[in-house]
């Protein structure tokens, strides 16, 4: 129960805290890292390079994380721009799933110039495999080889398991504007299961939309176009479910830990207006689309109505905060 309360408190600090909170919480974390793992994202978001140095000094022995230290520390020190940790993070890329993931996500935020060649060699070693260190592909842009964009797309479309494609999806988005078309295709492509909640890929697809500035209003327009273009009920079901998954993540205001996606998303009231206010052309709202595609008694239609209520409440809170701030 105490851990649950600490997790909720850490989430509040993550959303609304600052550097002073990170400093104040560091001694508590270092006193028992495993017991206070919920604090690591707070350090990653609100800390600085000096804090990163102190984290590493207290949690690394002989070039490896001490036993029982949460692997998220690797992500945190990289996200804080602590370049001195580059070699250490790379040494952890071939570790267990969580260790490898956090090492790669940490390296994502560092220049990695000295690793350019070994990253390319490692990618080539696993290219075309179904299973591999899942988040290694997020480092493809570090090679400075633009050909990796198409190579990641081919890898994901033809070879990678959908249980191991989160890093491919995020890695594609990290190629920037040139990746927008490819990313938009994979988002709706059932072969990728890019919005599959069971595989964990949905979070990284959501992060990718943020990295590329693909806001939910834009994706909703794309969704409507696809629903009108295809009469296949399976296609309609899949693309609408994918959009709902992304909307769930937006309403939950999840923090992905990817620095490149920190741009403020559209406001809740603007999003509510786009999704749930009837338009003059056909009157379809997201609720109406869900009832038509899933059926009004389907749990997914119920989820859309729940999201409508949640988004309306969040929009009201945003309006109240803006009104208070303007006084």
C-alpha positions as semicolon CSV with decimal commas, in nm:
position;residue;x (nm);y (nm);z (nm)
1;X;0,000;0,000;0,000
2;X;0,285;0,240;0,084
3;X;0,437;0,168;-0,260
4;X;0,105;0,257;-0,428
5;X;0,089;0,589;-0,245
6;X;0,448;0,664;-0,337
7;X;0,376;0,583;-0,702
8;X;0,083;0,826;-0,705
9;X;0,288;1,095;-0,536
10;X;0,574;1,038;-0,782
11;X;0,331;1,071;-1,073
12;X;0,212;1,406;-0,938
13;X;0,570;1,531;-0,901
14;X;0,654;1,404;-1,249
15;X;0,369;1,611;-1,396
16;X;0,390;1,923;-1,181
17;X;0,725;1,923;-1,001
18;X;1,065;2,071;-1,077
19;X;1,437;2,050;-1,013
20;X;1,404;2,116;-0,640
21;X;1,179;1,811;-0,606
22;X;1,430;1,591;-0,787
23;X;1,707;1,708;-0,556
24;X;1,496;1,654;-0,246
25;X;1,395;1,300;-0,347
26;X;1,740;1,176;-0,448
27;X;1,856;1,079;-0,095
28;X;1,534;0,880;-0,041
29;X;1,590;0,689;-0,364
30;X;1,955;0,618;-0,290
31;X;1,865;0,483;0,054
32;X;1,677;0,192;-0,109
33;X;1,669;0,212;-0,490
34;X;1,455;-0,096;-0,551
35;X;1,191;0,021;-0,304
36;X;1,170;0,366;-0,459
37;X;1,189;0,285;-0,832
38;X;0,881;0,504;-0,896
39;X;1,103;0,808;-0,839
40;X;1,336;0,743;-1,134
41;X;1,116;0,919;-1,395
42;X;1,115;1,227;-1,169
43;X;1,495;1,240;-1,189
44;X;1,485;1,181;-1,566
45;X;1,246;1,469;-1,624
46;X;1,346;1,723;-1,361
47;X;1,710;1,647;-1,283
48;X;2,027;1,785;-1,440
49;X;2,373;1,657;-1,529
50;X;2,504;1,704;-1,175
51;X;2,223;1,487;-1,044
52;X;2,298;1,230;-1,316
53;X;2,660;1,214;-1,202
54;X;2,552;1,155;-0,842
55;X;2,309;0,885;-0,954
56;X;2,581;0,695;-1,138
57;X;2,836;0,735;-0,860
58;X;2,598;0,574;-0,613
59;X;2,448;0,301;-0,834
60;X;2,732;0,171;-1,055
61;X;3,011;-0,063;-0,947
62;X;3,274;-0,199;-1,184
63;X;3,101;-0,057;-1,489
64;X;2,765;-0,226;-1,416
65;X;2,454;-0,125;-1,229
66;X;2,452;-0,251;-0,874
67;X;2,219;-0,540;-0,808
68;X;1,862;-0,426;-0,731
69;X;1,912;-0,081;-0,886
70;X;1,625;-0,009;-1,129
71;X;1,742;-0,012;-1,490
72;X;1,554;0,314;-1,545
73;X;1,860;0,487;-1,402
74;X;2,031;0,419;-1,737
75;X;1,752;0,596;-1,921
76;X;1,756;0,883;-1,673
77;X;2,128;0,964;-1,695
78;X;2,114;0,958;-2,073
79;X;1,805;1,173;-2,089
80;X;1,978;1,425;-1,865
81;X;2,252;1,459;-2,124
82;X;2,531;1,309;-1,915
83;X;2,764;1,222;-2,201
84;X;3,025;1,067;-1,970
85;X;2,786;0,773;-1,933
86;X;2,787;0,690;-2,305
87;X;3,023;0,392;-2,287
88;X;2,853;0,259;-1,976
89;X;2,512;0,268;-2,142
90;X;2,642;0,094;-2,452
91;X;2,783;-0,187;-2,236
92;X;2,427;-0,250;-2,111
93;X;2,257;-0,268;-2,453
94;X;2,297;-0,648;-2,467
95;X;2,156;-0,694;-2,117
96;X;1,815;-0,820;-2,010
97;X;1,505;-0,674;-2,176
98;X;1,453;-0,384;-1,933
99;X;1,824;-0,310;-1,903
100;X;1,866;-0,305;-2,281
101;X;1,556;-0,091;-2,331
102;X;1,664;0,169;-2,077
103;X;2,022;0,176;-2,205
104;X;1,901;0,239;-2,561
105;X;1,653;0,505;-2,451
106;X;1,930;0,672;-2,254
107;X;2,169;0,667;-2,551
108;X;1,893;0,815;-2,765
109;X;1,948;1,144;-2,582
110;X;2,329;1,151;-2,620
111;X;2,544;1,243;-2,924
112;X;2,701;0,894;-2,949
113;X;2,953;1,012;-3,209
114;X;3,214;0,764;-3,088
115;X;2,959;0,481;-3,121
116;X;2,848;0,556;-3,476
117;X;3,033;0,262;-3,627
118;X;2,952;0,003;-3,359
119;X;2,584;0,100;-3,363
120;X;2,575;0,040;-3,740
121;X;2,752;-0,295;-3,697
122;X;2,510;-0,402;-3,426
123;X;2,207;-0,303;-3,633
124;X;2,344;-0,498;-3,931
125;X;2,400;-0,799;-3,708
126;X;2,031;-0,815;-3,615
127;X;1,874;-0,667;-3,930
128;X;1,598;-0,892;-4,060
129;X;1,564;-1,091;-3,738
130;X;1,226;-1,155;-3,580
131;X;1,360;-1,107;-3,229
132;X;1,647;-0,879;-3,126
133;X;1,727;-0,615;-2,861
134;X;1,395;-0,441;-2,919
135;X;1,507;-0,082;-2,871
136;X;1,838;-0,099;-3,057
137;X;1,669;0,047;-3,371
138;X;1,602;0,379;-3,193
139;X;1,975;0,438;-3,233
140;X;1,968;0,408;-3,613
141;X;1,967;0,789;-3,662
142;X;2,296;0,801;-3,466
143;X;2,468;0,631;-3,762
144;X;2,406;0,938;-3,982
145;X;2,307;0,697;-4,260
146;X;1,965;0,799;-4,401
147;X;1,930;0,458;-4,568
148;X;1,838;0,314;-4,227
149;X;1,492;0,468;-4,252
150;X;1,384;0,239;-4,535
151;X;1,580;-0,051;-4,387
152;X;1,387;-0,021;-4,058
153;X;1,057;-0,007;-4,248
154;X;1,142;-0,321;-4,445
155;X;1,258;-0,496;-4,128
156;X;0,932;-0,420;-3,953
157;X;0,704;-0,503;-4,245
158;X;0,862;-0,833;-4,343
159;X;1,057;-0,983;-4,057
160;X;1,019;-0,842;-3,704
161;X;0,778;-1,001;-3,461
162;X;0,498;-0,769;-3,351
163;X;0,610;-0,854;-2,998
164;X;0,946;-0,688;-3,074
165;X;0,876;-0,384;-3,294
166;X;0,837;-0,095;-3,050
167;X;1,193;0,022;-3,112
168;X;1,149;-0,004;-3,488
169;X;0,838;0,213;-3,473
170;X;1,002;0,476;-3,254
171;X;1,326;0,454;-3,452
172;X;1,143;0,528;-3,777
173;X;0,979;0,836;-3,627
174;X;1,316;0,964;-3,503
175;X;1,428;1,012;-3,864
176;X;1,219;1,328;-3,863
177;X;1,012;1,481;-4,140
178;X;1,133;1,239;-4,407
179;X;0,971;0,958;-4,202
180;X;0,621;1,106;-4,182
181;X;0,476;0,921;-4,481
182;X;0,624;0,585;-4,380
183;X;0,513;0,631;-4,021
184;X;0,158;0,724;-4,122
185;X;0,138;0,406;-4,330
186;X;0,262;0,173;-4,057
187;X;0,033;0,330;-3,800
188;X;-0,274;0,197;-3,986
189;X;-0,111;-0,120;-4,126
190;X;-0,243;-0,430;-3,949
191;X;0,086;-0,613;-4,013
192;X;0,261;-0,387;-3,763
193;X;-0,007;-0,399;-3,490
194;X;0,140;-0,060;-3,407
195;X;-0,135;0,025;-3,162
196;X;-0,147;-0,314;-2,999
197;X;-0,175;-0,272;-2,624
198;X;-0,088;-0,636;-2,557
199;X;0,254;-0,607;-2,721
200;X;0,343;-0,272;-2,568
201;X;0,396;-0,114;-2,910
202;X;0,111;0,136;-2,866
203;X;0,310;0,350;-2,625
204;X;0,596;0,385;-2,872
205;X;0,361;0,453;-3,161
206;X;0,207;0,730;-2,952
207;X;0,555;0,864;-2,878
208;X;0,628;0,854;-3,251
209;X;0,322;1,062;-3,333
210;X;0,443;1,321;-3,083
211;X;0,797;1,318;-3,221
212;X;0,664;1,382;-3,572
213;X;0,401;1,636;-3,466
214;X;0,115;1,416;-3,586
215;X;-0,159;1,549;-3,362
216;X;-0,479;1,359;-3,295
217;X;-0,693;1,605;-3,497
218;X;-0,477;1,529;-3,802
219;X;-0,492;1,155;-3,735
220;X;-0,869;1,177;-3,688
221;X;-0,904;1,335;-4,033
222;X;-0,692;1,051;-4,172
223;X;-0,908;0,797;-3,987
224;X;-1,230;0,938;-4,130
225;X;-1,084;0,931;-4,481
226;X;-0,986;0,566;-4,437
227;X;-1,329;0,471;-4,303
228;X;-1,496;0,634;-4,602
229;X;-1,250;0,473;-4,846
230;X;-1,289;0,113;-4,725
231;X;-1,609;-0,088;-4,687
232;X;-1,418;-0,382;-4,535
233;X;-1,552;-0,418;-4,178
234;X;-1,225;-0,573;-4,058
235;X;-1,024;-0,276;-4,187
236;X;-1,272;-0,031;-4,036
237;X;-1,262;-0,210;-3,701
238;X;-0,882;-0,214;-3,692
239;X;-0,817;0,150;-3,784
240;X;-1,082;0,280;-3,545
241;X;-0,950;0,064;-3,262
242;X;-0,600;0,197;-3,332
243;X;-0,718;0,556;-3,306
244;X;-0,902;0,487;-2,981
245;X;-0,583;0,342;-2,832
246;X;-0,392;0,660;-2,916
247;X;-0,673;0,870;-2,769
248;X;-0,660;0,665;-2,448
249;X;-0,289;0,740;-2,415
250;X;-0,350;1,110;-2,479
251;X;-0,628;1,127;-2,220
252;X;-0,404;0,951;-1,968
253;X;-0,134;1,209;-2,049
254;X;0,131;0,937;-2,037
255;X;0,497;1,035;-2,016
256;X;0,707;0,832;-2,258
257;X;1,047;0,956;-2,148
258;X;1,142;1,049;-2,506
259;X;1,281;1,402;-2,507
260;X;1,188;1,460;-2,871
261;X;0,816;1,423;-2,795
262;X;0,799;1,690;-2,526
263;X;0,612;1,940;-2,746
264;X;0,281;2,033;-2,588
265;X;-0,002;1,836;-2,753
266;X;-0,328;1,994;-2,858
267;X;-0,545;2,120;-2,574
268;X;-0,822;1,898;-2,442
269;X;-1,093;2,148;-2,533
270;X;-0,964;2,172;-2,892
271;X;-0,949;1,793;-2,914
272;X;-1,297;1,754;-2,766
273;X;-1,434;1,997;-3,022
274;X;-1,279;1,803;-3,311
275;X;-1,383;1,457;-3,193
276;X;-1,718;1,504;-3,027
277;X;-1,883;1,813;-3,180
278;X;-2,109;1,722;-3,478
279;X;-1,992;1,863;-3,809
280;X;-2,205;2,009;-4,085
281;X;-2,100;1,755;-4,347
282;X;-2,220;1,420;-4,211
283;X;-2,275;1,474;-3,841
284;X;-2,040;1,190;-3,742
285;X;-1,864;1,228;-3,411
286;X;-1,618;0,971;-3,280
287;X;-1,904;0,830;-3,071
288;X;-2,117;0,794;-3,383
289;X;-1,836;0,629;-3,575
290;X;-1,782;0,380;-3,292
291;X;-2,151;0,291;-3,276
292;X;-2,157;0,240;-3,652
293;X;-1,837;0,033;-3,676
294;X;-1,848;-0,164;-3,351
295;X;-2,215;-0,153;-3,259
296;X;-2,358;0,056;-2,978
297;X;-2,341;-0,232;-2,728
298;X;-1,976;-0,316;-2,795
299;X;-1,726;-0,251;-2,512
300;X;-1,519;-0,035;-2,748
301;X;-1,820;0,193;-2,804
302;X;-1,860;0,213;-2,427
303;X;-1,492;0,307;-2,401
304;X;-1,541;0,590;-2,650
305;X;-1,826;0,728;-2,440
306;X;-1,603;0,705;-2,134
307;X;-1,329;0,893;-2,320
308;X;-1,580;1,157;-2,428
309;X;-1,672;1,220;-2,064
310;X;-1,308;1,219;-1,951
311;X;-1,204;1,459;-2,226
312;X;-1,494;1,694;-2,151
313;X;-1,394;1,701;-1,784
314;X;-1,029;1,766;-1,871
315;X;-1,133;2,042;-2,111
316;X;-1,337;2,208;-1,836
317;X;-1,037;2,194;-1,603
318;X;-0,814;2,349;-1,870
319;X;-1,065;2,628;-1,925
320;X;-1,086;2,698;-1,552
321;X;-0,706;2,710;-1,520
322;X;-0,680;2,953;-1,812
323;X;-0,952;3,173;-1,664
324;X;-0,777;3,179;-1,325
325;X;-0,440;3,259;-1,485
326;X;-0,585;3,552;-1,680
327;X;-0,712;3,734;-1,371
